[in-house]
């Protein structure tokens, strides 16, 4: 069966459900690759999601069951139901029990594939906003990505030099992440990355930036922050991660992070790559010193 997706709409979407609901769509936001940003216009038919060739929304991801989940239009909106998948179906990281009605902006996860559900009054506009968001936000962790980080760091470094103000960068890396993937699979690894992001973001000030740098490495930009204060933040993050294990599929996953800290006082111009490299060098020093520690 042919996949039912479209790249653009020629005309505005029309109401297709009772109760005044407008036609909705799913947007693929994770994993990255050729499918990222692909839009599936749902219409008023039921959809079967999975790896089977007969599925309406088909993926080749091994974490997705052959017949994984079903989407049905109902008077209340589009409802998703798990159809006996191996790895479960989740809406906003909550497991689906029975039929779950999707709301505008919800995140639907089947295996390690994540889709954004859009059902607002102007889906075409929302879709293009979502595509822009995908250029600056990491689809898995929902924090900013490397591209946004580098743009902001360049501006902050210029401000640091112009006003002779301190700026600190923390490079944060999960220890022994390969072991987590080997023992719990990539679903377990993805879960740890998402949960780590959620824990750390609560320790970050609004004016600072926490971003996924790549893989299991994260970066925190601390504006107007001297070295000693940056070390305190790094220690807080290290303790927050190590304080309690992550629990995936009923099993405890012990995780720690190593952190490298670099600070500039604005005494000379620096490129983002230079400050990041300084923090990265200290991160590797923390790794070599025995993991689960901060080096500045």
Short mmCIF file of N, CA, C and O in Angstrom, two decimals, residues 30-116:
data_model
loop_
_atom_site.label_atom_id
_atom_site.label_comp_id
_atom_site.label_asym_id
_atom_site.label_seq_id
_atom_site.Cartn_x
_atom_site.Cartn_y
_atom_site.Cartn_z
N UNK A 30 11.76 12.69 14.39
CA UNK A 30 12.91 11.89 14.85
C UNK A 30 12.70 10.45 14.45
O UNK A 30 11.57 9.97 14.51
N UNK A 31 13.76 9.73 14.00
CA UNK A 31 15.16 10.13 13.88
C UNK A 31 15.37 11.10 12.71
O UNK A 31 14.53 11.22 11.84
N UNK A 32 16.54 11.74 12.73
CA UNK A 32 16.91 12.60 11.64
C UNK A 32 17.17 11.76 10.39
O UNK A 32 17.39 10.57 10.47
N UNK A 33 17.16 12.37 9.25
CA UNK A 33 17.39 11.64 8.01
C UNK A 33 16.43 12.13 6.94
O UNK A 33 15.81 13.19 7.07
N UNK A 34 16.30 11.33 5.91
CA UNK A 34 15.48 11.73 4.77
C UNK A 34 14.03 11.94 5.15
O UNK A 34 13.32 12.74 4.53
N UNK A 35 13.54 11.21 6.16
CA UNK A 35 12.13 11.30 6.53
C UNK A 35 11.82 12.50 7.41
O UNK A 35 10.65 12.86 7.58
N UNK A 36 12.84 13.15 7.98
CA UNK A 36 12.59 14.24 8.92
C UNK A 36 11.85 15.37 8.22
O UNK A 36 12.25 15.82 7.15
N UNK A 37 10.76 15.82 8.82
CA UNK A 37 9.96 16.89 8.26
C UNK A 37 8.86 16.42 7.34
O UNK A 37 8.03 17.21 6.90
N UNK A 38 8.83 15.11 7.05
CA UNK A 38 7.79 14.58 6.16
C UNK A 38 6.43 14.72 6.83
O UNK A 38 6.27 14.47 8.02
N UNK A 39 5.44 15.13 6.04
CA UNK A 39 4.10 15.39 6.57
C UNK A 39 3.13 14.34 6.05
O UNK A 39 3.09 14.03 4.86
N UNK A 40 2.33 13.80 6.97
CA UNK A 40 1.31 12.81 6.62
C UNK A 40 -0.06 13.43 6.90
O UNK A 40 -0.45 13.61 8.06
N UNK A 41 -0.80 13.76 5.84
CA UNK A 41 -2.14 14.33 5.99
C UNK A 41 -3.11 13.20 6.32
O UNK A 41 -3.28 12.26 5.54
N UNK A 42 -3.76 13.27 7.48
CA UNK A 42 -4.51 12.13 8.00
C UNK A 42 -5.87 11.93 7.32
O UNK A 42 -6.36 10.81 7.22
N UNK A 43 -6.52 13.00 6.89
CA UNK A 43 -7.85 12.84 6.27
C UNK A 43 -8.84 12.26 7.27
O UNK A 43 -8.70 12.42 8.48
N UNK A 44 -9.84 11.55 6.76
CA UNK A 44 -10.84 10.97 7.67
C UNK A 44 -10.86 9.45 7.59
O UNK A 44 -11.87 8.81 7.86
N UNK A 45 -9.68 8.87 7.23
CA UNK A 45 -9.54 7.42 7.20
C UNK A 45 -8.70 6.96 8.38
O UNK A 45 -7.97 7.75 8.98
N UNK A 46 -8.81 5.69 8.71
CA UNK A 46 -7.96 5.11 9.75
C UNK A 46 -6.58 4.82 9.18
O UNK A 46 -6.44 4.51 7.99
N UNK A 47 -5.56 4.91 10.03
CA UNK A 47 -4.18 4.67 9.63
C UNK A 47 -3.58 3.57 10.49
O UNK A 47 -3.75 3.56 11.71
N UNK A 48 -2.84 2.66 9.86
CA UNK A 48 -2.08 1.65 10.58
C UNK A 48 -0.61 2.02 10.48
O UNK A 48 -0.10 2.26 9.38
N UNK A 49 0.08 2.07 11.61
CA UNK A 49 1.49 2.44 11.67
C UNK A 49 2.33 1.22 11.98
O UNK A 49 1.99 0.44 12.88
N UNK A 50 3.43 1.02 11.25
CA UNK A 50 4.31 -0.10 11.53
C UNK A 50 5.28 -0.36 10.40
O UNK A 50 5.44 0.45 9.49
N UNK A 51 5.95 -1.54 10.45
CA UNK A 51 6.94 -1.90 9.44
C UNK A 51 6.35 -2.74 8.31
O UNK A 51 6.99 -2.94 7.28
N UNK A 52 5.15 -3.26 8.52
CA UNK A 52 4.53 -4.13 7.52
C UNK A 52 4.26 -3.35 6.22
O UNK A 52 3.91 -2.17 6.26
N UNK A 53 4.42 -4.03 5.10
CA UNK A 53 4.18 -3.38 3.81
C UNK A 53 2.74 -2.91 3.65
O UNK A 53 2.46 -2.01 2.85
N UNK A 54 1.81 -3.52 4.39
CA UNK A 54 0.41 -3.13 4.29
C UNK A 54 0.06 -1.91 5.17
O UNK A 54 -1.08 -1.44 5.14
N UNK A 55 1.03 -1.43 5.95
CA UNK A 55 0.76 -0.29 6.83
C UNK A 55 0.62 0.99 6.01
O UNK A 55 1.27 1.17 4.98
N UNK A 56 -0.23 1.88 6.49
CA UNK A 56 -0.45 3.17 5.82
C UNK A 56 0.71 4.13 6.05
O UNK A 56 1.09 4.88 5.17
N UNK A 57 1.25 4.12 7.27
CA UNK A 57 2.45 4.90 7.58
C UNK A 57 3.52 3.88 7.92
O UNK A 57 3.50 3.29 8.99
N UNK A 58 4.43 3.68 6.99
CA UNK A 58 5.41 2.60 7.11
C UNK A 58 6.79 3.14 7.40
O UNK A 58 7.21 4.15 6.83
N UNK A 59 7.50 2.47 8.30
CA UNK A 59 8.88 2.81 8.61
C UNK A 59 9.71 1.54 8.65
O UNK A 59 9.18 0.45 8.91
N UNK A 60 11.00 1.67 8.40
CA UNK A 60 11.88 0.50 8.43
C UNK A 60 12.62 0.38 9.76
O UNK A 60 13.46 -0.51 9.93
N UNK A 61 12.33 1.26 10.73
CA UNK A 61 13.01 1.23 12.01
C UNK A 61 12.72 -0.08 12.75
O UNK A 61 11.56 -0.46 12.93
N UNK A 62 13.78 -0.77 13.19
CA UNK A 62 13.62 -2.07 13.84
C UNK A 62 12.89 -1.99 15.17
O UNK A 62 12.33 -2.98 15.64
N UNK A 63 12.92 -0.82 15.81
CA UNK A 63 12.25 -0.66 17.10
C UNK A 63 10.72 -0.61 16.95
O UNK A 63 10.00 -0.68 17.94
N UNK A 64 10.25 -0.47 15.72
CA UNK A 64 8.82 -0.41 15.44
C UNK A 64 8.32 -1.79 15.04
O UNK A 64 8.94 -2.47 14.22
N UNK A 65 7.20 -2.22 15.63
CA UNK A 65 6.63 -3.53 15.31
C UNK A 65 6.04 -3.53 13.90
O UNK A 65 5.78 -2.48 13.32
N UNK A 66 5.83 -4.74 13.37
CA UNK A 66 5.27 -4.84 12.02
C UNK A 66 3.91 -4.15 11.97
O UNK A 66 3.59 -3.45 11.01
N UNK A 67 3.09 -4.37 12.97
CA UNK A 67 1.84 -3.63 13.13
C UNK A 67 1.89 -3.04 14.54
O UNK A 67 1.74 -3.76 15.52
N UNK A 68 2.10 -1.75 14.61
CA UNK A 68 2.46 -1.12 15.88
C UNK A 68 1.29 -0.37 16.54
O UNK A 68 0.98 -0.57 17.72
N UNK A 69 0.66 0.53 15.79
CA UNK A 69 -0.40 1.37 16.36
C UNK A 69 -1.40 1.73 15.27
O UNK A 69 -1.12 1.60 14.08
N UNK A 70 -2.57 2.19 15.70
CA UNK A 70 -3.61 2.59 14.76
C UNK A 70 -4.14 3.96 15.14
O UNK A 70 -4.31 4.27 16.32
N UNK A 71 -4.40 4.77 14.11
CA UNK A 71 -5.00 6.09 14.29
C UNK A 71 -6.40 6.07 13.68
O UNK A 71 -6.56 5.66 12.53
N UNK A 72 -7.39 6.52 14.45
CA UNK A 72 -8.77 6.53 13.97
C UNK A 72 -9.39 7.89 14.18
O UNK A 72 -9.25 8.49 15.26
N UNK A 73 -10.11 8.42 13.16
CA UNK A 73 -10.87 9.66 13.37
C UNK A 73 -12.11 9.36 14.18
O UNK A 73 -12.83 8.40 13.92
N UNK A 74 -12.36 10.16 15.21
CA UNK A 74 -13.54 9.99 16.06
C UNK A 74 -14.20 11.35 16.25
O UNK A 74 -13.59 12.39 15.94
N UNK A 75 -15.41 11.39 16.75
CA UNK A 75 -16.06 12.69 17.01
C UNK A 75 -15.25 13.58 17.94
O UNK A 75 -15.35 14.81 17.88
N UNK A 76 -14.43 12.97 18.80
CA UNK A 76 -13.63 13.76 19.75
C UNK A 76 -12.29 14.20 19.16
O UNK A 76 -11.60 15.03 19.73
N UNK A 77 -11.93 13.63 18.01
CA UNK A 77 -10.64 13.93 17.41
C UNK A 77 -9.97 12.64 16.98
O UNK A 77 -10.56 11.56 17.01
N UNK A 78 -8.71 12.72 16.58
CA UNK A 78 -7.97 11.54 16.16
C UNK A 78 -7.49 10.78 17.40
O UNK A 78 -6.83 11.34 18.27
N UNK A 79 -7.79 9.47 17.44
CA UNK A 79 -7.43 8.65 18.59
C UNK A 79 -6.40 7.61 18.18
O UNK A 79 -6.52 6.98 17.12
N UNK A 80 -5.36 7.44 19.00
CA UNK A 80 -4.34 6.44 18.73
C UNK A 80 -4.51 5.27 19.68
O UNK A 80 -4.83 5.44 20.86
N UNK A 81 -4.31 4.07 19.15
CA UNK A 81 -4.42 2.84 19.93
C UNK A 81 -3.22 1.96 19.63
O UNK A 81 -2.86 1.78 18.45
N UNK A 82 -2.58 1.43 20.65
CA UNK A 82 -1.51 0.46 20.44
C UNK A 82 -2.14 -0.87 20.06
O UNK A 82 -3.15 -1.28 20.64
N UNK A 83 -1.57 -1.57 19.07
CA UNK A 83 -2.16 -2.83 18.61
C UNK A 83 -1.25 -4.01 18.93
O UNK A 83 -1.03 -4.90 18.12
N UNK A 84 -0.74 -4.01 20.16
CA UNK A 84 0.08 -5.13 20.62
C UNK A 84 1.54 -5.03 20.22
O UNK A 84 2.19 -6.05 19.97
N UNK A 85 2.08 -3.81 20.17
CA UNK A 85 3.48 -3.62 19.76
C UNK A 85 4.43 -4.15 20.83
O UNK A 85 4.06 -4.30 22.01
N UNK A 86 5.66 -4.39 20.43
CA UNK A 86 6.68 -4.87 21.36
C UNK A 86 7.17 -3.75 22.28
O UNK A 86 7.32 -3.94 23.49
N UNK A 87 7.41 -2.57 21.71
CA UNK A 87 8.03 -1.48 22.47
C UNK A 87 7.06 -0.40 22.91
O UNK A 87 7.47 0.60 23.49
N UNK A 88 5.77 -0.58 22.64
CA UNK A 88 4.78 0.36 23.15
C UNK A 88 4.60 1.60 22.30
O UNK A 88 5.42 1.95 21.46
N UNK A 89 3.47 2.26 22.54
CA UNK A 89 3.12 3.52 21.90
C UNK A 89 2.97 4.56 22.99
O UNK A 89 2.38 4.28 24.04
N UNK A 90 3.48 5.76 22.76
CA UNK A 90 3.50 6.79 23.79
C UNK A 90 3.01 8.12 23.23
O UNK A 90 3.30 8.46 22.09
N UNK A 91 2.29 8.86 24.05
CA UNK A 91 1.89 10.22 23.73
C UNK A 91 2.48 11.12 24.80
O UNK A 91 2.18 10.96 25.98
N UNK A 92 3.36 12.04 24.39
CA UNK A 92 4.06 12.91 25.35
C UNK A 92 4.74 12.09 26.44
O UNK A 92 4.72 12.43 27.62
N UNK A 93 5.33 10.96 26.02
CA UNK A 93 6.09 10.04 26.88
C UNK A 93 5.22 9.27 27.87
O UNK A 93 5.75 8.57 28.74
N UNK A 94 3.91 9.38 27.79
CA UNK A 94 3.01 8.56 28.62
C UNK A 94 2.53 7.38 27.79
O UNK A 94 2.10 7.55 26.64
N UNK A 95 2.62 6.15 28.32
CA UNK A 95 2.19 4.98 27.55
C UNK A 95 0.70 5.03 27.22
O UNK A 95 -0.11 5.47 28.03
N UNK A 96 0.36 4.60 26.02
CA UNK A 96 -1.04 4.60 25.58
C UNK A 96 -1.73 3.36 26.10
O UNK A 96 -1.30 2.24 25.85
N UNK A 97 -2.80 3.56 26.86
CA UNK A 97 -3.64 2.46 27.36
C UNK A 97 -5.02 2.66 26.75
O UNK A 97 -5.69 3.64 27.05
N UNK A 98 -5.45 1.74 25.92
CA UNK A 98 -6.72 1.94 25.24
C UNK A 98 -6.58 2.98 24.15
O UNK A 98 -5.52 3.14 23.55
N UNK A 99 -7.65 3.73 23.88
CA UNK A 99 -7.63 4.77 22.84
C UNK A 99 -7.31 6.12 23.48
O UNK A 99 -7.94 6.51 24.45
N UNK A 100 -6.31 6.80 22.93
CA UNK A 100 -5.89 8.11 23.44
C UNK A 100 -6.12 9.17 22.37
O UNK A 100 -5.57 9.08 21.27
N UNK A 101 -6.95 10.16 22.67
CA UNK A 101 -7.24 11.23 21.71
C UNK A 101 -6.08 12.21 21.69
O UNK A 101 -5.65 12.71 22.74
N UNK A 102 -5.56 12.49 20.50
CA UNK A 102 -4.44 13.40 20.33
C UNK A 102 -4.91 14.85 20.34
O UNK A 102 -5.98 15.17 19.80
N UNK A 103 -4.10 15.70 20.94
CA UNK A 103 -4.36 17.14 20.96
C UNK A 103 -3.29 17.86 20.15
O UNK A 103 -2.17 17.38 20.01
N UNK A 104 -3.65 19.01 19.67
CA UNK A 104 -2.73 19.79 18.85
C UNK A 104 -1.38 19.97 19.56
O UNK A 104 -1.33 20.42 20.71
N UNK A 105 -0.30 19.59 18.88
CA UNK A 105 1.04 19.74 19.44
C UNK A 105 1.56 18.52 20.17
O UNK A 105 2.71 18.50 20.59
N UNK A 106 0.73 17.49 20.34
CA UNK A 106 1.18 16.27 21.03
C UNK A 106 2.33 15.60 20.27
O UNK A 106 2.43 15.69 19.05
N UNK A 107 3.17 14.88 21.05
CA UNK A 107 4.22 14.07 20.47
C UNK A 107 3.82 12.61 20.53
O UNK A 107 3.53 12.08 21.61
N UNK A 108 3.79 11.95 19.38
CA UNK A 108 3.43 10.54 19.29
C UNK A 108 4.70 9.75 19.03
O UNK A 108 5.42 10.02 18.06
N UNK A 109 4.99 8.78 19.90
CA UNK A 109 6.20 7.97 19.74
C UNK A 109 5.84 6.51 19.54
O UNK A 109 5.13 5.91 20.37
N UNK A 110 6.31 5.93 18.45
CA UNK A 110 6.17 4.50 18.19
C UNK A 110 7.59 3.95 18.02
O UNK A 110 8.32 4.38 17.13
N UNK A 111 7.99 3.03 18.90
CA UNK A 111 9.39 2.63 18.92
C UNK A 111 10.25 3.84 19.21
O UNK A 111 9.98 4.58 20.15
N UNK A 112 11.27 4.07 18.37
CA UNK A 112 12.06 5.28 18.57
C UNK A 112 11.73 6.35 17.54
O UNK A 112 12.45 7.32 17.39
N UNK A 113 10.62 6.19 16.83
CA UNK A 113 10.16 7.21 15.88
C UNK A 113 9.22 8.18 16.59
O UNK A 113 8.31 7.74 17.31
N UNK A 114 9.44 9.46 16.39
CA UNK A 114 8.62 10.49 17.04
C UNK A 114 7.96 11.35 15.98
O UNK A 114 8.60 11.79 15.02
N UNK A 115 6.66 11.58 16.16
CA UNK A 115 5.88 12.41 15.25
C UNK A 115 5.21 13.52 16.05
O UNK A 115 4.80 13.33 17.19
N UNK A 116 5.07 14.69 15.43
CA UNK A 116 4.34 15.80 16.04
C UNK A 116 2.95 15.84 15.41
O UNK A 116 2.81 15.84 14.18
#
